[in-house]
PDB file of C-alpha atoms in Angstrom:
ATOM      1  CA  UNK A   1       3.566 -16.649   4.982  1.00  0.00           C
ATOM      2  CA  UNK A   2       5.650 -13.824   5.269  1.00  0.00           C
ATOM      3  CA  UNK A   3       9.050 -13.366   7.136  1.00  0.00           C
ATOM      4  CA  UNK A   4       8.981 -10.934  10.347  1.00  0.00           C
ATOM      5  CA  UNK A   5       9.594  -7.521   9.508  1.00  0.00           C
ATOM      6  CA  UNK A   6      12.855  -5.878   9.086  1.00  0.00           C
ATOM      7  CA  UNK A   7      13.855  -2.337  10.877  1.00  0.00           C
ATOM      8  CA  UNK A   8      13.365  -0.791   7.345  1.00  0.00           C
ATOM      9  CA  UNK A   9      10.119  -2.591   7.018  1.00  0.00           C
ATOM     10  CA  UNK A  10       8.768  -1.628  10.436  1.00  0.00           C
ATOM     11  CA  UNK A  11      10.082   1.978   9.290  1.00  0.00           C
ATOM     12  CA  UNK A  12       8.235   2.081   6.252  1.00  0.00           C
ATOM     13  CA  UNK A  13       4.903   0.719   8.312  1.00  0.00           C
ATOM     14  CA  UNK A  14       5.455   3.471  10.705  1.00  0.00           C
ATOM     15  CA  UNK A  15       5.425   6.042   7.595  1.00  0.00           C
ATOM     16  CA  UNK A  16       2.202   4.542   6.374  1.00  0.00           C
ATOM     17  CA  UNK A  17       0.499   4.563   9.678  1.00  0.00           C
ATOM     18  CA  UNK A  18       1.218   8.412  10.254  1.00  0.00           C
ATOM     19  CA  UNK A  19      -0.146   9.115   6.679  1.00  0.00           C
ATOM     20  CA  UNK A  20      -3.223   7.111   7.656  1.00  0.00           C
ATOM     21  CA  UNK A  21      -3.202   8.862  10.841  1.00  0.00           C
ATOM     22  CA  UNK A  22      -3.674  11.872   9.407  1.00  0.00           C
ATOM     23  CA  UNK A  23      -5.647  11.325   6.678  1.00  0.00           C
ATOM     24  CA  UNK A  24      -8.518  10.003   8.206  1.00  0.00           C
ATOM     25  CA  UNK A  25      -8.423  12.647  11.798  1.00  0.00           C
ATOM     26  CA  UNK A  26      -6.831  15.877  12.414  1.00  0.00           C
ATOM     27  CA  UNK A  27      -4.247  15.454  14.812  1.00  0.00           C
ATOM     28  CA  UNK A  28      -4.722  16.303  18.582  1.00  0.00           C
ATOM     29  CA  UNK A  29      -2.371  18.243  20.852  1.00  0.00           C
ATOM     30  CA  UNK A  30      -0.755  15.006  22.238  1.00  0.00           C
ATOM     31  CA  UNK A  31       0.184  14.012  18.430  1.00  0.00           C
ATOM     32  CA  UNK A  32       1.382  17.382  17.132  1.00  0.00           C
ATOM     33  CA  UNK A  33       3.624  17.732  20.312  1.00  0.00           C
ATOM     34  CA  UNK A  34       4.990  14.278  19.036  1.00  0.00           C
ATOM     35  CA  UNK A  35       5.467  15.018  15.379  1.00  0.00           C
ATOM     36  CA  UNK A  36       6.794  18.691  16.642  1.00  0.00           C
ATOM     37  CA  UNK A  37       9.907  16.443  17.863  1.00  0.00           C
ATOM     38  CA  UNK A  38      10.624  15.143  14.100  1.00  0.00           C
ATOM     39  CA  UNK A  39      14.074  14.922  13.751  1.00  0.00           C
ATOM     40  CA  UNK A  40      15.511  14.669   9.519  1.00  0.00           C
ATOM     41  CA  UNK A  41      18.739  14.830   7.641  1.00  0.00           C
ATOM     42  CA  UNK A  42      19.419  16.205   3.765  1.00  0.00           C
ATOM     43  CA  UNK A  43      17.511  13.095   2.519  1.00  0.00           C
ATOM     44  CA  UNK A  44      14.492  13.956   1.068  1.00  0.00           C
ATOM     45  CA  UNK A  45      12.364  11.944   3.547  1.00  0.00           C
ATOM     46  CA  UNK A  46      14.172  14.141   6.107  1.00  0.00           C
ATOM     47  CA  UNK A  47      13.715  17.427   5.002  1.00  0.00           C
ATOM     48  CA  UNK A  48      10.087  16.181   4.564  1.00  0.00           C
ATOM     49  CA  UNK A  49      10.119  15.055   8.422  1.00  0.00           C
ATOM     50  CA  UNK A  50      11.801  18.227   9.133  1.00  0.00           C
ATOM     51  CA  UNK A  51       8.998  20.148   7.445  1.00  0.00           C
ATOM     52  CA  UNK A  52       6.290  18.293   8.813  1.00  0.00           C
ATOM     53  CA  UNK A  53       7.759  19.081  12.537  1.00  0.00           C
ATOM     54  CA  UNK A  54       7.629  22.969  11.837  1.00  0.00           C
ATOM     55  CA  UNK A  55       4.278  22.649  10.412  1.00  0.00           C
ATOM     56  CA  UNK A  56       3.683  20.981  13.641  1.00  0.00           C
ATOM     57  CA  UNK A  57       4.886  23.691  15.700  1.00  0.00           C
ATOM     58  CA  UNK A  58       2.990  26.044  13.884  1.00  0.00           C
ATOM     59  CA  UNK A  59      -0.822  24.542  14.407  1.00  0.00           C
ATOM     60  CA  UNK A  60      -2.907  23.817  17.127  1.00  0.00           C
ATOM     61  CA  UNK A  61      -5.657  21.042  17.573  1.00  0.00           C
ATOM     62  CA  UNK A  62      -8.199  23.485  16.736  1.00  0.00           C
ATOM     63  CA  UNK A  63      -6.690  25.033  13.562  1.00  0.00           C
ATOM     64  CA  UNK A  64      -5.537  21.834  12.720  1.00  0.00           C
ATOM     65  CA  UNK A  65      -8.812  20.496  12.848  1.00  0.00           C
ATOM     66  CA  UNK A  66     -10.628  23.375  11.020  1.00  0.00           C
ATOM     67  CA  UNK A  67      -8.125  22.519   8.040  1.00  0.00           C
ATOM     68  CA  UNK A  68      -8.654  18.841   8.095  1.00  0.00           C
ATOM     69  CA  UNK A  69     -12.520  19.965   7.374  1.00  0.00           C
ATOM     70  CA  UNK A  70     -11.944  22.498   5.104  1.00  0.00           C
ATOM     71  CA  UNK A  71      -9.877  19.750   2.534  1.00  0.00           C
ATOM     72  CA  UNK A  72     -11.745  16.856   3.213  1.00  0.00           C
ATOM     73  CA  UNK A  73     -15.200  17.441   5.041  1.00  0.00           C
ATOM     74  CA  UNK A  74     -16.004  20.739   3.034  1.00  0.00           C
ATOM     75  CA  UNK A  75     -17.602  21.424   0.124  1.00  0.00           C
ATOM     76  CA  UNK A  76     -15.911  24.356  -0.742  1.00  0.00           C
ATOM     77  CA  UNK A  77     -13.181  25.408  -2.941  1.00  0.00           C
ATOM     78  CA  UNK A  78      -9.723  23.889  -2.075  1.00  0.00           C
ATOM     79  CA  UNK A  79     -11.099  20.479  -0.818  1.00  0.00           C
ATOM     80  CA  UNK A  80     -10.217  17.220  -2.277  1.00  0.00           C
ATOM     81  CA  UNK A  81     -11.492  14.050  -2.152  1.00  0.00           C
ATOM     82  CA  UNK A  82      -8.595  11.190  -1.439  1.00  0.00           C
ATOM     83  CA  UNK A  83     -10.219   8.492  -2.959  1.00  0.00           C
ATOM     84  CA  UNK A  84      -8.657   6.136  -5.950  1.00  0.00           C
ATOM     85  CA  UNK A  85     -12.194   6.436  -7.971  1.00  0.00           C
ATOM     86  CA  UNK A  86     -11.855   9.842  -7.905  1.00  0.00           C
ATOM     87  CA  UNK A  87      -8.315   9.832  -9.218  1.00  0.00           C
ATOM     88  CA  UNK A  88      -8.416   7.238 -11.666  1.00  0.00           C
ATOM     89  CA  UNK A  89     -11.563   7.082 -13.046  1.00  0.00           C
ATOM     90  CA  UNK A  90     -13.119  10.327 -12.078  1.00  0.00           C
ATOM     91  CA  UNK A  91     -15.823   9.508 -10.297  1.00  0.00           C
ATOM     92  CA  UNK A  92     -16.696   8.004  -6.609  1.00  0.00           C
ATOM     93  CA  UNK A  93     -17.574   4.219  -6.295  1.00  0.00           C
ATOM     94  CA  UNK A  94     -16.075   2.908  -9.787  1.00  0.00           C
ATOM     95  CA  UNK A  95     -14.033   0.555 -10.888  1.00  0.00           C
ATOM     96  CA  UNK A  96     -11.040   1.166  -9.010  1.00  0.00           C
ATOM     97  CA  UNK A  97     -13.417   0.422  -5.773  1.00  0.00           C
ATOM     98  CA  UNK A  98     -14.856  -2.833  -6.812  1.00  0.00           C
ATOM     99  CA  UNK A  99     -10.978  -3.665  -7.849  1.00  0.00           C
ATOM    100  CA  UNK A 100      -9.562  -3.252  -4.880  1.00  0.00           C
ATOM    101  CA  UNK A 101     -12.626  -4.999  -2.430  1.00  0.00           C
ATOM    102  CA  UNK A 102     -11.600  -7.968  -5.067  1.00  0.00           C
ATOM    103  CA  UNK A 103      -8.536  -7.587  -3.408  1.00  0.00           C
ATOM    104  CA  UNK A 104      -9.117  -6.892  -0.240  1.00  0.00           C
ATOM    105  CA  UNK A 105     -10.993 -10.153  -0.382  1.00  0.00           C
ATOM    106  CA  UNK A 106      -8.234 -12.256  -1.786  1.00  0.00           C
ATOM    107  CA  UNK A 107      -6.304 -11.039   1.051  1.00  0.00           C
ATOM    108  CA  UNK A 108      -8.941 -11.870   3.729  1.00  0.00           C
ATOM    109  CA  UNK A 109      -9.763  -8.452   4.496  1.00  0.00           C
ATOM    110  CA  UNK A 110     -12.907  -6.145   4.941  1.00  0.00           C
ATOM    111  CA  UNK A 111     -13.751  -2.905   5.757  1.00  0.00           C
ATOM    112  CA  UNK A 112     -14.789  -2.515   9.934  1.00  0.00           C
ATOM    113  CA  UNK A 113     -18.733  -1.900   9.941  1.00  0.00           C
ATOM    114  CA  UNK A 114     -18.103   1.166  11.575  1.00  0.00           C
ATOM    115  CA  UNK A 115     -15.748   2.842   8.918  1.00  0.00           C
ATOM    116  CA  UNK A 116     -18.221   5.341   6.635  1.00  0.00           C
ATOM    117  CA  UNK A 117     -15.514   6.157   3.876  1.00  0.00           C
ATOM    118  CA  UNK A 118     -15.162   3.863   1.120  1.00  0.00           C
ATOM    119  CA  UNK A 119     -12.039   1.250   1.115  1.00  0.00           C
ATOM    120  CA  UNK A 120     -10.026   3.274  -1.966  1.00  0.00           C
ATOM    121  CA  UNK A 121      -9.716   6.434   0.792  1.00  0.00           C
ATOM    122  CA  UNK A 122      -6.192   7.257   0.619  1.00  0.00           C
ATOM    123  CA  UNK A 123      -5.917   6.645   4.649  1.00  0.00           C
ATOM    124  CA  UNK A 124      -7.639   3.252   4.301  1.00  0.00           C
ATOM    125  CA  UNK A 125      -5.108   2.294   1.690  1.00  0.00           C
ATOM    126  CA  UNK A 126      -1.836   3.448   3.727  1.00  0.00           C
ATOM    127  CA  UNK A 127      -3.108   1.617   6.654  1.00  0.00           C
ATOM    128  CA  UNK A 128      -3.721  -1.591   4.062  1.00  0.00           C
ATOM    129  CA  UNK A 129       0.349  -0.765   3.190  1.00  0.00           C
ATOM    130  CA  UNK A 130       1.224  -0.527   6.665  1.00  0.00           C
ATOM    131  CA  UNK A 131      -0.101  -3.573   7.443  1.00  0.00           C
ATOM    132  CA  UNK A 132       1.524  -5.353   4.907  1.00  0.00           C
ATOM    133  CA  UNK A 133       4.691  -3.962   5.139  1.00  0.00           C
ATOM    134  CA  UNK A 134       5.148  -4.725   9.357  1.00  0.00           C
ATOM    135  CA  UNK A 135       3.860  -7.746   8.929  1.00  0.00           C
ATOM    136  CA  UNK A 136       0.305  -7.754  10.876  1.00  0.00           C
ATOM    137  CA  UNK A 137      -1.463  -9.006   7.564  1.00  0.00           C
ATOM    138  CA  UNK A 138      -0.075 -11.661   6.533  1.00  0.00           C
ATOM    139  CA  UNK A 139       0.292 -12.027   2.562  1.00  0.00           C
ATOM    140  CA  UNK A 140       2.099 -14.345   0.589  1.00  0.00           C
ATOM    141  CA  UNK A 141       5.717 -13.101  -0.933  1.00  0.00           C
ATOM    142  CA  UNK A 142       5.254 -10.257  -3.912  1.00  0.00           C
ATOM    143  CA  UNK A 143       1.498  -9.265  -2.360  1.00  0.00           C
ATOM    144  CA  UNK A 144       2.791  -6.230  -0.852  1.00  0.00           C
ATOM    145  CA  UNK A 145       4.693  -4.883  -4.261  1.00  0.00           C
ATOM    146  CA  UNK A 146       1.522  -6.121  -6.209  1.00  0.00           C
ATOM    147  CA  UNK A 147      -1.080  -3.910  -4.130  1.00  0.00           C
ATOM    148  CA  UNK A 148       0.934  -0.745  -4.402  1.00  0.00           C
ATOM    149  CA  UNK A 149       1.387  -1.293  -7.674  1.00  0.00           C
ATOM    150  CA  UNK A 150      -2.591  -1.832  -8.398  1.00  0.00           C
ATOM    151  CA  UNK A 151      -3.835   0.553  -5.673  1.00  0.00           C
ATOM    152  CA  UNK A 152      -1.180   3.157  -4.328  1.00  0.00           C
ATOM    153  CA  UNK A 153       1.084   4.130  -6.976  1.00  0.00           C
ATOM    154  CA  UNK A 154      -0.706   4.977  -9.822  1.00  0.00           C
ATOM    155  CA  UNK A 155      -2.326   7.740  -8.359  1.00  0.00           C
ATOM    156  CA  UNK A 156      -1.323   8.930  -4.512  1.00  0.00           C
ATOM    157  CA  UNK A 157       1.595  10.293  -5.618  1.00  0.00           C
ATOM    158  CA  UNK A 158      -0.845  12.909  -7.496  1.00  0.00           C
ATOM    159  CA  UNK A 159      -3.495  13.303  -4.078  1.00  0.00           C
ATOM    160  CA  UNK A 160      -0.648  13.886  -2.114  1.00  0.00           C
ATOM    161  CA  UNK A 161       0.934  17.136  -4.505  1.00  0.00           C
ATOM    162  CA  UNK A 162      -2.988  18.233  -4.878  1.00  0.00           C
ATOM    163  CA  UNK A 163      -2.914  18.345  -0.860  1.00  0.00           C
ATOM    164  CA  UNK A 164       0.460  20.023  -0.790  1.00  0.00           C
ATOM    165  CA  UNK A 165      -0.428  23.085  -3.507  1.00  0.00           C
ATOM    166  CA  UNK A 166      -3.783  23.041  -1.745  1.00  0.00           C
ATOM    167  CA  UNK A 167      -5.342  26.771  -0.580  1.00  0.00           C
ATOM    168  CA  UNK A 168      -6.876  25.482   2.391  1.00  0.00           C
ATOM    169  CA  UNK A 169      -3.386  23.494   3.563  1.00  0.00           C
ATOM    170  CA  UNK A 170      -0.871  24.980   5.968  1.00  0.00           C
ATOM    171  CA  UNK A 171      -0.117  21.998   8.149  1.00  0.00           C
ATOM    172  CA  UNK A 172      -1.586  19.270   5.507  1.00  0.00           C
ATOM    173  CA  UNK A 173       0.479  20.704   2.842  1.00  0.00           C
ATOM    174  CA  UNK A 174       3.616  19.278   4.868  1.00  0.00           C
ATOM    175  CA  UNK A 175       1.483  16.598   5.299  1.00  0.00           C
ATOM    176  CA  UNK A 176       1.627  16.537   1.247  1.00  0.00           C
ATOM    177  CA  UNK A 177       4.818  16.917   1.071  1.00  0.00           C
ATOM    178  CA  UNK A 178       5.645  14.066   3.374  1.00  0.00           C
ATOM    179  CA  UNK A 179       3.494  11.829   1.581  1.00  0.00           C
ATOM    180  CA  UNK A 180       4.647  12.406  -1.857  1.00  0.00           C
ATOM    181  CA  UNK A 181       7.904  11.944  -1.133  1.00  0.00           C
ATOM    182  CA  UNK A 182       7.526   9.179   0.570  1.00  0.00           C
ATOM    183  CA  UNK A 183       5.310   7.341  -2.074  1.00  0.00           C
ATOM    184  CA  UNK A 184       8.009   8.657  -4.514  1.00  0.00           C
ATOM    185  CA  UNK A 185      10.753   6.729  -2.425  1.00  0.00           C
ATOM    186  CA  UNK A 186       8.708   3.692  -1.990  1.00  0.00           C
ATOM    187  CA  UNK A 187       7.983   3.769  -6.062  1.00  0.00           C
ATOM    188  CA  UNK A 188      11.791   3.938  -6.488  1.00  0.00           C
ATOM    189  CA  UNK A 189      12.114   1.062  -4.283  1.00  0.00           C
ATOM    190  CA  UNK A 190       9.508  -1.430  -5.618  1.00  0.00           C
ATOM    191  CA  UNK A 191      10.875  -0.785  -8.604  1.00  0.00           C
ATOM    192  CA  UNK A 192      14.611  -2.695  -8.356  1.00  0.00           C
ATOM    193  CA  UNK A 193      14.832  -6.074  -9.411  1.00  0.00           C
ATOM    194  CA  UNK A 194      14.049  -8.389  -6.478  1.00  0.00           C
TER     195      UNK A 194
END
């Protein structure tokens, strides 16, 4: 079983819900008004906050929502598709997938009936992390460095730089931004001994 969350691991589960958040649905008004109130610092997860809250200010539901289709919805030149297969094996539904259900599985977890997008969707897999890492699935000890290791890091770190060079991005490519940096930190992290 694993110990309640600290404030830094409820902080990092916040992080990884927004980035699900907005991976998987454009924002509405009530959320960019919320992430328009980002405060940061010089840190680099700061200036990405920072960034993210002008991009916020700068958008609307509706544009915001035109944009979400245009990278991930469209067809058309600019979008991207945030799934592991894709990344890692260059194609949708391979290995990568069936890795990961195997995992999902050992970890007593399945995909809602009602989801349509495959479980190796980059928003699936942050809400996965931010589960883990506040503590509502419960894993045993070294689960949580072992599934971002297997699933996350070898290849979101590369969605989330395609998403902020994208065309089609103005608000996602803070969005980008946010998450690359943030993947970046939590590489860092899970690296150190312990």
């Amino acid at each position: 079983m694993m110990n309640p969350a600290s404030g830094t691991d409820l902080a990092r589960a916040q992080e990884y819900a927004l980035l699900a958040t907005l991976l998987t649905r454009s924002p509405d008004t009530q959320l960019l008004r919320r992430l328009s109130a980002l405060h940061g610092d010089a840190s680099p997860m700061g200036v990405a906050h920072m960034a993210l809250a002008d991009a916020a200010r700068r958008t609307n539901e509706q544009a915001a929502s035109r944009e979400f289709f245009a990278l991930f919805a469209g067809l058309g030149k600019g979008s991207l598709l945030p799934y592991a297969s894709h990344y890692l094996s260059d194609t949708l539904y391979g290995r990568p997938l069936a890795r990961l259900r195997e995992t999902l599985e050992g970890l007593g977890l399945e995909k809602a009936p009602e989801r349509t997008e495959p479980e190796d969707h980059a928003g699936f897999l942050c809400e996965i992390m931010a589960g883990l890492a506040g503590g509502s699935i419960l894993a045993p000890a070294g689960a949580e460095r072992l599934f971002f290791d297997q699933h996350v890091s070898r290849w979101m770190r590369r969605f989330f730089a395609d998403l902020e060079r994208a065309s089609s991005a103005d608000f996602y490519a803070a969005v980008g931004a946010l998450g690359r940096t943030f993947i970046e930190v939590e590489a860092k992290a899970f690296a150190l001994p312990g």
